Amino acid sequence: MKRLLLLHFLILLGLTAYTQVNIYNPNADAKAEIANAISKAKQENKHIFIQIGGNWCPWCVKLHNFLDTDSTLSEILSKNYVVVKVNYSKENKNIDVLENLDKPQRFGFPVLVILDSNGKRIHTQDTGLLESGEGYDRKKVMNFLKNWTPEALK
């Protein structure tokens, strides 16, 4: 009986932890968010950094946490990019948005898309190439972010 109770407790704990992840909003209007990002990027002379994934995806959560907790990476992002997170899940696959971004989902999730300040796609990044072991490689991610800044492309 104790084992059964422990099993139920662990399942409940796991489900609670799973439902608390709310990085990607399935109800968000991705088209509108990208349009707003383009407008802001023009004003601030930045590029748009689109992170596509879902709350169901462990590597999507890892990438978010990795970028969010590394102060140098966060600074590079905020200085050079307007960030948009686009949801891909059974609730909302955002197929029309992905079509307009030249089908980045072909690389799996998460996937990154860089737009210039006019909304033109300039790069799609398979994040598997930024991994190392069970996480993301800081040097690879930093090089990626630096290589697609407005300044780097001048």
Coordinates of C-alpha atoms in Angstrom, one line a residue:
M1 CA 0.0 0.0 0.0
K2 CA 2.9 2.4 0.8
R3 CA 4.4 1.7 -2.6
L4 CA 1.1 2.5 -4.3
L5 CA 0.7 5.8 -2.4
L6 CA 4.3 6.7 -3.2
L7 CA 3.8 6.0 -6.9
H8 CA 0.6 8.2 -6.9
F9 CA 2.5 10.9 -5.1
L10 CA 5.4 10.8 -7.6
I11 CA 3.0 10.8 -10.6
L12 CA 1.1 13.8 -9.1
L13 CA 4.4 15.6 -8.4
G14 CA 5.6 15.0 -12.0
L15 CA 2.3 16.2 -13.5
T16 CA 2.4 19.3 -11.3
A17 CA 6.0 20.1 -12.4
Y18 CA 5.1 19.5 -16.0
T19 CA 2.0 21.8 -16.0
Q20 CA 4.1 24.7 -14.4
V21 CA 6.2 25.1 -17.5
N22 CA 4.7 28.1 -19.3
I23 CA 7.4 29.4 -21.7
Y24 CA 5.4 29.2 -24.9
N25 CA 1.8 30.5 -25.0
P26 CA -0.4 28.3 -27.2
N27 CA -3.0 31.1 -27.2
A28 CA -0.6 33.9 -28.3
D29 CA -1.2 35.5 -31.7
A30 CA 2.3 34.7 -33.2
K31 CA 1.6 36.8 -36.3
A32 CA 0.8 39.9 -34.3
E33 CA 3.8 39.3 -31.9
I34 CA 6.2 39.0 -34.9
A35 CA 4.6 42.2 -36.5
N36 CA 5.1 44.1 -33.2
A37 CA 8.7 42.7 -33.0
I38 CA 9.4 44.0 -36.5
S39 CA 8.1 47.4 -35.6
K40 CA 10.2 47.5 -32.4
A41 CA 13.3 46.2 -34.2
K42 CA 13.1 49.0 -36.8
Q43 CA 12.9 51.6 -34.1
E44 CA 15.8 50.0 -32.1
N45 CA 18.0 48.9 -35.0
K46 CA 17.8 45.2 -33.9
H47 CA 17.1 41.9 -35.4
I48 CA 14.3 39.6 -34.4
F49 CA 15.2 36.4 -32.5
I50 CA 12.3 33.8 -32.9
Q51 CA 12.5 30.8 -30.6
I52 CA 10.0 28.1 -31.8
G53 CA 9.1 25.3 -29.5
G54 CA 6.7 24.0 -26.9
N55 CA 6.2 23.6 -23.2
W56 CA 6.1 19.8 -23.9
C57 CA 9.7 19.8 -25.2
P58 CA 12.5 19.2 -22.7
W59 CA 15.1 20.7 -25.0
C60 CA 12.9 23.8 -25.5
V61 CA 12.7 24.3 -21.7
K62 CA 16.5 23.7 -21.4
L63 CA 17.2 26.4 -24.1
H64 CA 14.9 28.9 -22.5
N65 CA 16.5 28.3 -19.1
F66 CA 20.0 28.4 -20.5
L67 CA 19.5 31.7 -22.3
D68 CA 17.6 33.2 -19.3
T69 CA 20.1 32.4 -16.6
D70 CA 23.3 33.2 -18.4
S71 CA 23.8 37.0 -17.9
T72 CA 26.2 37.4 -20.8
L73 CA 23.9 35.6 -23.3
S74 CA 20.9 37.5 -21.9
E75 CA 22.7 40.8 -22.5
I76 CA 23.7 39.9 -26.1
L77 CA 20.1 39.0 -26.7
S78 CA 18.6 42.2 -25.2
K79 CA 21.1 44.5 -26.8
N80 CA 20.8 43.0 -30.4
Y81 CA 17.4 41.3 -30.7
V82 CA 13.7 41.6 -30.1
V83 CA 12.8 38.1 -28.8
V84 CA 9.6 36.3 -29.8
K85 CA 8.6 32.9 -28.6
V86 CA 6.4 31.0 -31.0
N87 CA 4.4 28.0 -29.7
Y88 CA 4.3 24.7 -31.5
S89 CA 2.0 22.2 -29.8
K90 CA -1.1 20.1 -30.4
E91 CA -3.2 23.1 -29.2
N92 CA -1.6 25.5 -31.7
K93 CA 0.9 24.5 -34.3
N94 CA 1.1 28.0 -35.9
I95 CA 1.4 26.4 -39.3
D96 CA 0.8 29.6 -41.2
V97 CA 3.5 31.4 -39.3
L98 CA 6.0 28.5 -39.9
E99 CA 5.1 28.5 -43.6
N100 CA 6.0 32.2 -43.7
L101 CA 9.3 31.4 -42.0
D102 CA 10.2 28.7 -44.6
K103 CA 9.2 25.7 -42.5
P104 CA 11.9 25.8 -39.7
Q105 CA 10.2 22.9 -38.0
R106 CA 12.0 20.6 -40.4
F107 CA 15.0 20.9 -38.0
G108 CA 13.0 19.8 -35.0
F109 CA 12.4 21.7 -31.8
P110 CA 13.5 24.1 -30.5
V111 CA 14.5 25.9 -33.6
L112 CA 15.6 29.5 -33.9
V113 CA 14.9 32.0 -36.7
I114 CA 16.6 35.3 -37.2
L115 CA 14.8 38.1 -39.1
D116 CA 16.2 41.4 -40.0
S117 CA 14.4 44.6 -38.9
N118 CA 12.3 44.5 -42.0
G119 CA 11.0 41.0 -41.2
K120 CA 13.1 39.2 -43.8
R121 CA 14.4 35.8 -42.7
I122 CA 18.2 35.8 -42.7
H123 CA 18.9 32.6 -40.8
T124 CA 17.3 29.4 -39.4
Q125 CA 19.3 27.6 -36.7
D126 CA 19.0 23.9 -35.9
T127 CA 19.7 24.0 -32.2
G128 CA 21.0 20.5 -32.2
L129 CA 24.2 22.0 -33.5
L130 CA 24.4 24.2 -30.4
E131 CA 24.2 21.3 -28.0
S132 CA 26.9 19.6 -26.0
G133 CA 26.2 16.5 -23.9
E134 CA 23.0 17.0 -22.0
G135 CA 22.8 20.7 -22.5
Y136 CA 23.8 23.7 -24.7
D137 CA 27.3 24.7 -25.4
R138 CA 27.8 28.3 -24.1
K139 CA 30.6 29.1 -26.7
K140 CA 28.6 27.8 -29.6
V141 CA 25.5 29.7 -28.5
M142 CA 27.4 32.9 -27.9
N143 CA 29.1 32.7 -31.3
F144 CA 25.7 32.1 -33.0
L145 CA 24.2 35.1 -31.2
K146 CA 27.1 37.4 -32.1
N147 CA 27.3 36.2 -35.7
W148 CA 23.7 37.3 -36.5
T149 CA 23.7 40.7 -34.8
P150 CA 23.0 43.8 -37.0
E151 CA 26.6 44.9 -36.4
A152 CA 28.0 41.6 -37.5
L153 CA 26.2 41.8 -40.8
K154 CA 27.3 45.3 -41.7

